[in-house]
Short mmCIF file of N, CA and C in Angstrom, two decimals:
data_model
loop_
_atom_site.label_atom_id
_atom_site.label_comp_id
_atom_site.label_asym_id
_atom_site.label_seq_id
_atom_site.Cartn_x
_atom_site.Cartn_y
_atom_site.Cartn_z
N MET A 1184 0.82 -1.20 0.00
CA MET A 1184 0.00 0.00 0.00
C MET A 1184 0.86 1.27 0.00
N SER A 1185 2.07 1.18 0.50
CA SER A 1185 2.91 2.36 0.56
C SER A 1185 3.30 2.85 -0.83
N LYS A 1186 3.41 1.95 -1.82
CA LYS A 1186 3.74 2.39 -3.17
C LYS A 1186 2.51 2.93 -3.89
N PHE A 1187 1.35 2.43 -3.53
CA PHE A 1187 0.12 2.84 -4.19
C PHE A 1187 -0.33 4.23 -3.73
N MET A 1188 -0.29 4.50 -2.44
CA MET A 1188 -0.72 5.80 -1.87
C MET A 1188 0.35 6.28 -0.89
N PRO A 1189 1.43 6.86 -1.38
CA PRO A 1189 2.52 7.24 -0.48
C PRO A 1189 2.15 8.38 0.47
N PHE A 1190 1.17 9.19 0.15
CA PHE A 1190 0.80 10.32 1.00
C PHE A 1190 -0.45 10.06 1.82
N ALA A 1191 -0.88 8.83 1.94
CA ALA A 1191 -2.12 8.51 2.66
C ALA A 1191 -2.01 8.89 4.13
N GLY A 1192 -0.89 8.61 4.74
CA GLY A 1192 -0.71 8.96 6.16
C GLY A 1192 -0.76 10.46 6.39
N THR A 1193 -0.08 11.20 5.55
CA THR A 1193 -0.07 12.67 5.66
C THR A 1193 -1.46 13.23 5.38
N MET A 1194 -2.15 12.67 4.42
CA MET A 1194 -3.48 13.14 4.08
C MET A 1194 -4.45 12.92 5.24
N LEU A 1195 -4.41 11.77 5.86
CA LEU A 1195 -5.31 11.49 6.99
C LEU A 1195 -4.97 12.37 8.20
N LYS A 1196 -3.67 12.59 8.45
CA LYS A 1196 -3.27 13.45 9.56
C LYS A 1196 -3.78 14.88 9.34
N ASN A 1197 -3.63 15.42 8.14
CA ASN A 1197 -4.08 16.77 7.84
C ASN A 1197 -5.60 16.90 7.81
N LEU A 1198 -6.27 15.84 7.48
CA LEU A 1198 -7.72 15.84 7.42
C LEU A 1198 -8.34 16.03 8.80
N PHE A 1199 -7.70 15.50 9.83
CA PHE A 1199 -8.26 15.55 11.18
C PHE A 1199 -7.51 16.48 12.12
N SER A 1200 -6.69 17.38 11.62
CA SER A 1200 -5.99 18.33 12.48
C SER A 1200 -6.47 19.75 12.19
N LYS A 1201 -6.12 20.69 13.12
CA LYS A 1201 -6.49 22.09 12.94
C LYS A 1201 -5.73 22.69 11.76
N PRO A 1202 -6.31 23.70 11.11
CA PRO A 1202 -5.58 24.36 10.03
C PRO A 1202 -4.36 25.10 10.57
N VAL A 1203 -3.32 25.12 9.80
CA VAL A 1203 -2.09 25.81 10.20
C VAL A 1203 -2.18 27.30 9.88
N THR A 1204 -2.87 27.66 8.83
CA THR A 1204 -2.97 29.06 8.42
C THR A 1204 -4.03 29.79 9.23
N THR A 1205 -3.96 31.12 9.23
CA THR A 1205 -4.95 31.94 9.92
C THR A 1205 -6.06 32.32 8.95
N ALA A 1206 -7.12 32.82 9.50
CA ALA A 1206 -8.28 33.21 8.68
C ALA A 1206 -8.15 34.67 8.24
N TYR A 1207 -6.95 35.06 7.76
CA TYR A 1207 -6.75 36.43 7.29
C TYR A 1207 -7.54 36.63 6.00
N PRO A 1208 -8.23 37.68 5.77
CA PRO A 1208 -8.38 38.94 6.48
C PRO A 1208 -9.52 38.95 7.49
N GLY A 1209 -10.19 37.82 7.71
CA GLY A 1209 -11.26 37.78 8.71
C GLY A 1209 -10.74 38.10 10.10
N GLN A 1210 -9.56 37.61 10.42
CA GLN A 1210 -8.90 37.93 11.68
C GLN A 1210 -7.72 38.83 11.35
N PRO A 1211 -7.53 39.91 12.10
CA PRO A 1211 -6.41 40.80 11.79
C PRO A 1211 -5.07 40.10 12.03
N ALA A 1212 -4.09 40.47 11.24
CA ALA A 1212 -2.76 39.87 11.37
C ALA A 1212 -2.12 40.32 12.68
N VAL A 1213 -1.46 39.40 13.35
CA VAL A 1213 -0.74 39.72 14.59
C VAL A 1213 0.74 39.70 14.24
N TYR A 1214 1.39 40.84 14.42
CA TYR A 1214 2.80 40.94 14.09
C TYR A 1214 3.65 40.59 15.30
N PRO A 1215 4.77 39.93 15.10
CA PRO A 1215 5.64 39.59 16.22
C PRO A 1215 6.10 40.85 16.96
N GLU A 1216 6.43 40.71 18.22
CA GLU A 1216 6.78 41.86 19.05
C GLU A 1216 7.97 42.64 18.50
N ARG A 1217 8.95 41.97 17.97
CA ARG A 1217 10.16 42.64 17.50
C ARG A 1217 10.18 42.88 15.99
N SER A 1218 9.01 42.82 15.34
CA SER A 1218 8.99 43.09 13.90
C SER A 1218 9.26 44.57 13.67
N ARG A 1219 9.88 44.88 12.57
CA ARG A 1219 10.31 46.25 12.33
C ARG A 1219 9.19 47.17 11.88
N GLY A 1220 8.27 46.72 11.10
CA GLY A 1220 7.17 47.57 10.66
C GLY A 1220 7.60 48.54 9.56
N HIS A 1221 7.10 49.78 9.61
CA HIS A 1221 7.45 50.78 8.60
C HIS A 1221 7.50 52.16 9.23
N VAL A 1222 8.18 53.09 8.56
CA VAL A 1222 8.35 54.45 9.07
C VAL A 1222 7.09 55.25 8.79
N ASP A 1223 6.62 55.94 9.81
CA ASP A 1223 5.44 56.80 9.70
C ASP A 1223 5.86 58.21 10.13
N ILE A 1224 5.23 59.23 9.57
CA ILE A 1224 5.57 60.61 9.90
C ILE A 1224 4.33 61.42 10.22
N ASP A 1225 4.46 62.29 11.22
CA ASP A 1225 3.44 63.30 11.51
C ASP A 1225 3.97 64.58 10.87
N ILE A 1226 3.63 64.80 9.62
CA ILE A 1226 4.23 65.88 8.83
C ILE A 1226 3.95 67.26 9.40
N ALA A 1227 2.85 67.42 10.13
CA ALA A 1227 2.53 68.73 10.70
C ALA A 1227 3.53 69.12 11.78
N GLN A 1228 4.15 68.14 12.45
CA GLN A 1228 5.12 68.42 13.51
C GLN A 1228 6.54 68.57 12.98
N CYS A 1229 6.79 68.15 11.75
CA CYS A 1229 8.14 68.15 11.17
C CYS A 1229 8.64 69.58 10.97
N ILE A 1230 9.91 69.82 11.36
CA ILE A 1230 10.50 71.15 11.18
C ILE A 1230 11.46 71.19 9.99
N MET A 1231 11.49 70.10 9.20
CA MET A 1231 12.31 70.00 7.99
C MET A 1231 13.79 70.25 8.26
N CYS A 1232 14.29 69.71 9.38
CA CYS A 1232 15.70 69.92 9.73
C CYS A 1232 16.64 69.06 8.89
N GLY A 1233 16.18 67.90 8.41
CA GLY A 1233 16.99 67.05 7.57
C GLY A 1233 17.87 66.06 8.31
N LEU A 1234 17.77 65.99 9.65
CA LEU A 1234 18.57 65.03 10.41
C LEU A 1234 18.24 63.60 10.03
N CYS A 1235 16.97 63.33 9.74
CA CYS A 1235 16.56 61.98 9.37
C CYS A 1235 17.23 61.55 8.07
N SER A 1236 17.29 62.44 7.09
CA SER A 1236 17.89 62.07 5.80
C SER A 1236 19.40 61.93 5.91
N ARG A 1237 20.05 62.73 6.74
CA ARG A 1237 21.50 62.63 6.89
C ARG A 1237 21.90 61.38 7.68
N ASN A 1238 21.01 60.84 8.52
CA ASN A 1238 21.32 59.66 9.32
C ASN A 1238 20.75 58.37 8.74
N CYS A 1239 20.11 58.43 7.60
CA CYS A 1239 19.53 57.24 6.97
C CYS A 1239 20.63 56.47 6.25
N PRO A 1240 20.96 55.24 6.69
CA PRO A 1240 22.06 54.49 6.05
C PRO A 1240 21.87 54.26 4.55
N PRO A 1241 20.67 53.85 4.06
CA PRO A 1241 20.55 53.65 2.62
C PRO A 1241 20.14 54.91 1.85
N ARG A 1242 20.06 56.05 2.54
CA ARG A 1242 19.65 57.31 1.92
C ARG A 1242 18.26 57.22 1.29
N ALA A 1243 17.33 56.62 2.01
CA ALA A 1243 15.97 56.43 1.51
C ALA A 1243 15.09 57.65 1.75
N ILE A 1244 15.54 58.57 2.60
CA ILE A 1244 14.73 59.75 2.95
C ILE A 1244 15.37 61.00 2.35
N THR A 1245 14.53 61.85 1.76
CA THR A 1245 14.98 63.16 1.28
C THR A 1245 14.05 64.23 1.83
N VAL A 1246 14.65 65.33 2.24
CA VAL A 1246 13.89 66.46 2.79
C VAL A 1246 14.14 67.67 1.92
N ASP A 1247 13.08 68.29 1.44
CA ASP A 1247 13.17 69.49 0.62
C ASP A 1247 12.59 70.65 1.42
N ARG A 1248 13.48 71.42 2.03
CA ARG A 1248 13.02 72.55 2.85
C ARG A 1248 12.26 73.59 2.02
N ALA A 1249 12.80 73.91 0.86
CA ALA A 1249 12.19 74.95 0.03
C ALA A 1249 10.79 74.55 -0.41
N GLY A 1250 10.62 73.30 -0.80
CA GLY A 1250 9.32 72.84 -1.26
C GLY A 1250 8.41 72.36 -0.13
N GLY A 1251 8.99 72.14 1.05
CA GLY A 1251 8.21 71.67 2.19
C GLY A 1251 7.76 70.23 2.06
N THR A 1252 8.60 69.40 1.39
CA THR A 1252 8.22 68.00 1.21
C THR A 1252 9.21 67.08 1.92
N TRP A 1253 8.68 65.96 2.38
CA TRP A 1253 9.46 64.89 3.01
C TRP A 1253 9.13 63.64 2.23
N THR A 1254 10.16 62.98 1.68
CA THR A 1254 9.97 61.83 0.80
C THR A 1254 10.73 60.63 1.33
N ILE A 1255 10.09 59.46 1.29
CA ILE A 1255 10.76 58.22 1.66
C ILE A 1255 10.57 57.22 0.52
N ASN A 1256 11.68 56.59 0.14
CA ASN A 1256 11.64 55.53 -0.86
C ASN A 1256 11.42 54.23 -0.09
N ARG A 1257 10.24 53.66 -0.17
CA ARG A 1257 9.87 52.48 0.62
C ARG A 1257 10.69 51.24 0.26
N PHE A 1258 11.16 51.16 -0.99
CA PHE A 1258 11.95 49.99 -1.39
C PHE A 1258 13.37 50.07 -0.86
N ASP A 1259 13.91 51.27 -0.68
CA ASP A 1259 15.26 51.42 -0.16
C ASP A 1259 15.32 51.39 1.36
N CYS A 1260 14.24 51.75 2.02
CA CYS A 1260 14.21 51.81 3.49
C CYS A 1260 14.38 50.41 4.08
N VAL A 1261 15.28 50.28 5.06
CA VAL A 1261 15.52 48.99 5.73
C VAL A 1261 14.90 48.95 7.13
N GLN A 1262 14.09 49.93 7.47
CA GLN A 1262 13.37 50.01 8.74
C GLN A 1262 14.32 49.87 9.93
N CYS A 1263 15.47 50.52 9.89
CA CYS A 1263 16.43 50.43 10.98
C CYS A 1263 16.02 51.29 12.17
N GLY A 1264 15.28 52.37 11.93
CA GLY A 1264 14.79 53.21 13.00
C GLY A 1264 15.72 54.35 13.38
N TYR A 1265 16.85 54.52 12.70
CA TYR A 1265 17.76 55.62 13.03
C TYR A 1265 17.09 56.97 12.83
N CYS A 1266 16.26 57.09 11.82
CA CYS A 1266 15.59 58.36 11.54
C CYS A 1266 14.70 58.76 12.72
N ALA A 1267 13.98 57.78 13.27
CA ALA A 1267 13.09 58.06 14.40
C ALA A 1267 13.88 58.40 15.66
N GLN A 1268 15.06 57.82 15.81
CA GLN A 1268 15.88 58.09 17.00
C GLN A 1268 16.45 59.50 16.99
N VAL A 1269 16.85 60.01 15.83
CA VAL A 1269 17.52 61.31 15.78
C VAL A 1269 16.56 62.48 15.57
N CYS A 1270 15.30 62.20 15.31
CA CYS A 1270 14.33 63.28 15.06
C CYS A 1270 14.13 64.12 16.32
N PRO A 1271 14.45 65.43 16.28
CA PRO A 1271 14.31 66.25 17.48
C PRO A 1271 12.86 66.50 17.89
N LYS A 1272 11.94 66.47 16.95
CA LYS A 1272 10.52 66.70 17.26
C LYS A 1272 9.76 65.41 17.51
N LYS A 1273 10.42 64.26 17.32
CA LYS A 1273 9.81 62.93 17.49
C LYS A 1273 8.55 62.77 16.63
N CYS A 1274 8.61 63.32 15.42
CA CYS A 1274 7.47 63.17 14.51
C CYS A 1274 7.58 61.90 13.67
N LEU A 1275 8.73 61.21 13.71
CA LEU A 1275 8.90 59.94 13.02
C LEU A 1275 8.73 58.80 14.00
N THR A 1276 7.99 57.78 13.58
CA THR A 1276 7.80 56.59 14.40
C THR A 1276 7.90 55.36 13.53
N ILE A 1277 8.17 54.23 14.17
CA ILE A 1277 8.15 52.96 13.48
C ILE A 1277 6.81 52.32 13.82
N ALA A 1278 5.91 52.27 12.85
CA ALA A 1278 4.57 51.73 13.06
C ALA A 1278 4.58 50.22 12.84
N PRO A 1279 3.86 49.46 13.65
CA PRO A 1279 3.83 48.01 13.44
C PRO A 1279 3.09 47.67 12.15
N GLY A 1280 3.46 46.56 11.56
CA GLY A 1280 2.82 46.14 10.32
C GLY A 1280 3.62 46.58 9.12
N TYR A 1281 3.11 46.24 7.97
CA TYR A 1281 3.81 46.51 6.72
C TYR A 1281 2.88 47.22 5.76
N GLN A 1282 3.47 47.92 4.82
CA GLN A 1282 2.69 48.59 3.79
C GLN A 1282 2.29 47.56 2.75
N THR A 1283 1.16 47.76 2.13
CA THR A 1283 0.73 46.87 1.06
C THR A 1283 1.68 47.04 -0.12
N PRO A 1284 2.23 45.95 -0.65
CA PRO A 1284 3.17 46.08 -1.76
C PRO A 1284 2.51 46.62 -3.02
N GLY A 1285 3.29 47.33 -3.78
CA GLY A 1285 2.80 47.85 -5.05
C GLY A 1285 3.80 48.82 -5.63
N ALA A 1286 3.98 48.81 -6.92
CA ALA A 1286 4.97 49.67 -7.57
C ALA A 1286 4.60 51.15 -7.42
N GLU A 1287 3.32 51.45 -7.32
CA GLU A 1287 2.92 52.86 -7.20
C GLU A 1287 3.28 53.45 -5.85
N LYS A 1288 3.66 52.62 -4.88
CA LYS A 1288 4.03 53.12 -3.56
C LYS A 1288 5.54 53.11 -3.37
N LYS A 1289 6.28 53.22 -4.45
CA LYS A 1289 7.73 53.21 -4.33
C LYS A 1289 8.21 54.38 -3.50
N GLU A 1290 7.70 55.55 -3.77
CA GLU A 1290 8.06 56.73 -3.00
C GLU A 1290 6.80 57.33 -2.40
N ALA A 1291 6.88 57.59 -1.12
CA ALA A 1291 5.78 58.27 -0.44
C ALA A 1291 6.21 59.71 -0.19
N VAL A 1292 5.45 60.65 -0.71
CA VAL A 1292 5.77 62.07 -0.58
C VAL A 1292 4.75 62.72 0.34
N TYR A 1293 5.25 63.42 1.35
CA TYR A 1293 4.39 64.12 2.30
C TYR A 1293 4.65 65.61 2.16
N GLN A 1294 3.58 66.39 2.05
CA GLN A 1294 3.68 67.84 1.89
C GLN A 1294 3.36 68.51 3.22
N LYS A 1295 4.23 69.38 3.67
CA LYS A 1295 4.01 70.12 4.91
C LYS A 1295 2.82 71.05 4.70
N PRO A 1296 1.84 70.99 5.62
CA PRO A 1296 0.68 71.88 5.45
C PRO A 1296 1.10 73.34 5.63
N THR A 1297 0.52 74.18 4.81
CA THR A 1297 0.84 75.60 4.91
C THR A 1297 0.00 76.22 6.01
N GLU A 1298 0.66 77.06 6.79
CA GLU A 1298 -0.05 77.74 7.88
C GLU A 1298 -0.69 79.00 7.32
N PRO A 1299 -1.92 79.28 7.73
CA PRO A 1299 -2.57 80.51 7.24
C PRO A 1299 -1.83 81.73 7.77
N GLU A 1300 -1.73 82.72 6.90
CA GLU A 1300 -1.03 83.94 7.30
C GLU A 1300 -1.85 84.68 8.34
N LYS A 1301 -1.13 85.17 9.34
CA LYS A 1301 -1.79 85.95 10.38
C LYS A 1301 -1.94 87.38 9.88
N PRO A 1302 -3.09 87.99 10.15
CA PRO A 1302 -3.25 89.38 9.71
C PRO A 1302 -2.30 90.29 10.48
N ALA A 1303 -1.81 91.29 9.78
CA ALA A 1303 -0.88 92.23 10.41
C ALA A 1303 -1.62 93.01 11.49
N GLU A 1304 -0.91 93.17 12.60
CA GLU A 1304 -1.51 93.91 13.71
C GLU A 1304 -1.43 95.41 13.40
N THR A 1305 -2.51 96.10 13.62
CA THR A 1305 -2.53 97.54 13.39
C THR A 1305 -2.63 98.23 14.74
N LYS A 1306 -1.93 99.34 14.85
CA LYS A 1306 -1.97 100.10 16.09
C LYS A 1306 -3.24 100.93 16.10
N LYS A 1307 -3.83 100.99 17.27
CA LYS A 1307 -5.01 101.84 17.44
C LYS A 1307 -4.54 103.28 17.56
N GLU A 1308 -5.20 104.12 16.83
CA GLU A 1308 -4.85 105.55 16.90
C GLU A 1308 -5.57 106.16 18.09
N GLU A 1309 -4.78 106.82 18.89
CA GLU A 1309 -5.37 107.48 20.06
C GLU A 1309 -5.79 108.89 19.67
N SER A 1310 -7.00 109.27 20.02
CA SER A 1310 -7.44 110.61 19.68
C SER A 1310 -7.56 111.47 20.88
#
């Protein structure tokens, strides 16, 4: 019988055991405690100092002060966390989980929100 049905034992064992895989996406994915995740930014808090880009080993981050943009190349980023460690405003964090793969997400560009101009203060004329 072993030559006729070589996988019969494995088939019967798998037939009566629990599934090994999870019911994703029905159940949310649980990431291991020490997984690296991905870099996230609170762009409103960013002061565009450029420390993150100068300390990024693969040079995946670029900061454009003049344009007010912060860009990360997701394929080059190794999720080491140096950028989050050196950020003086702590606007960079390592978020758990991973980004959905796709060629259109090669570079993520964040634009610093423009602050509304404050009206000029006028002096009251004393009469």
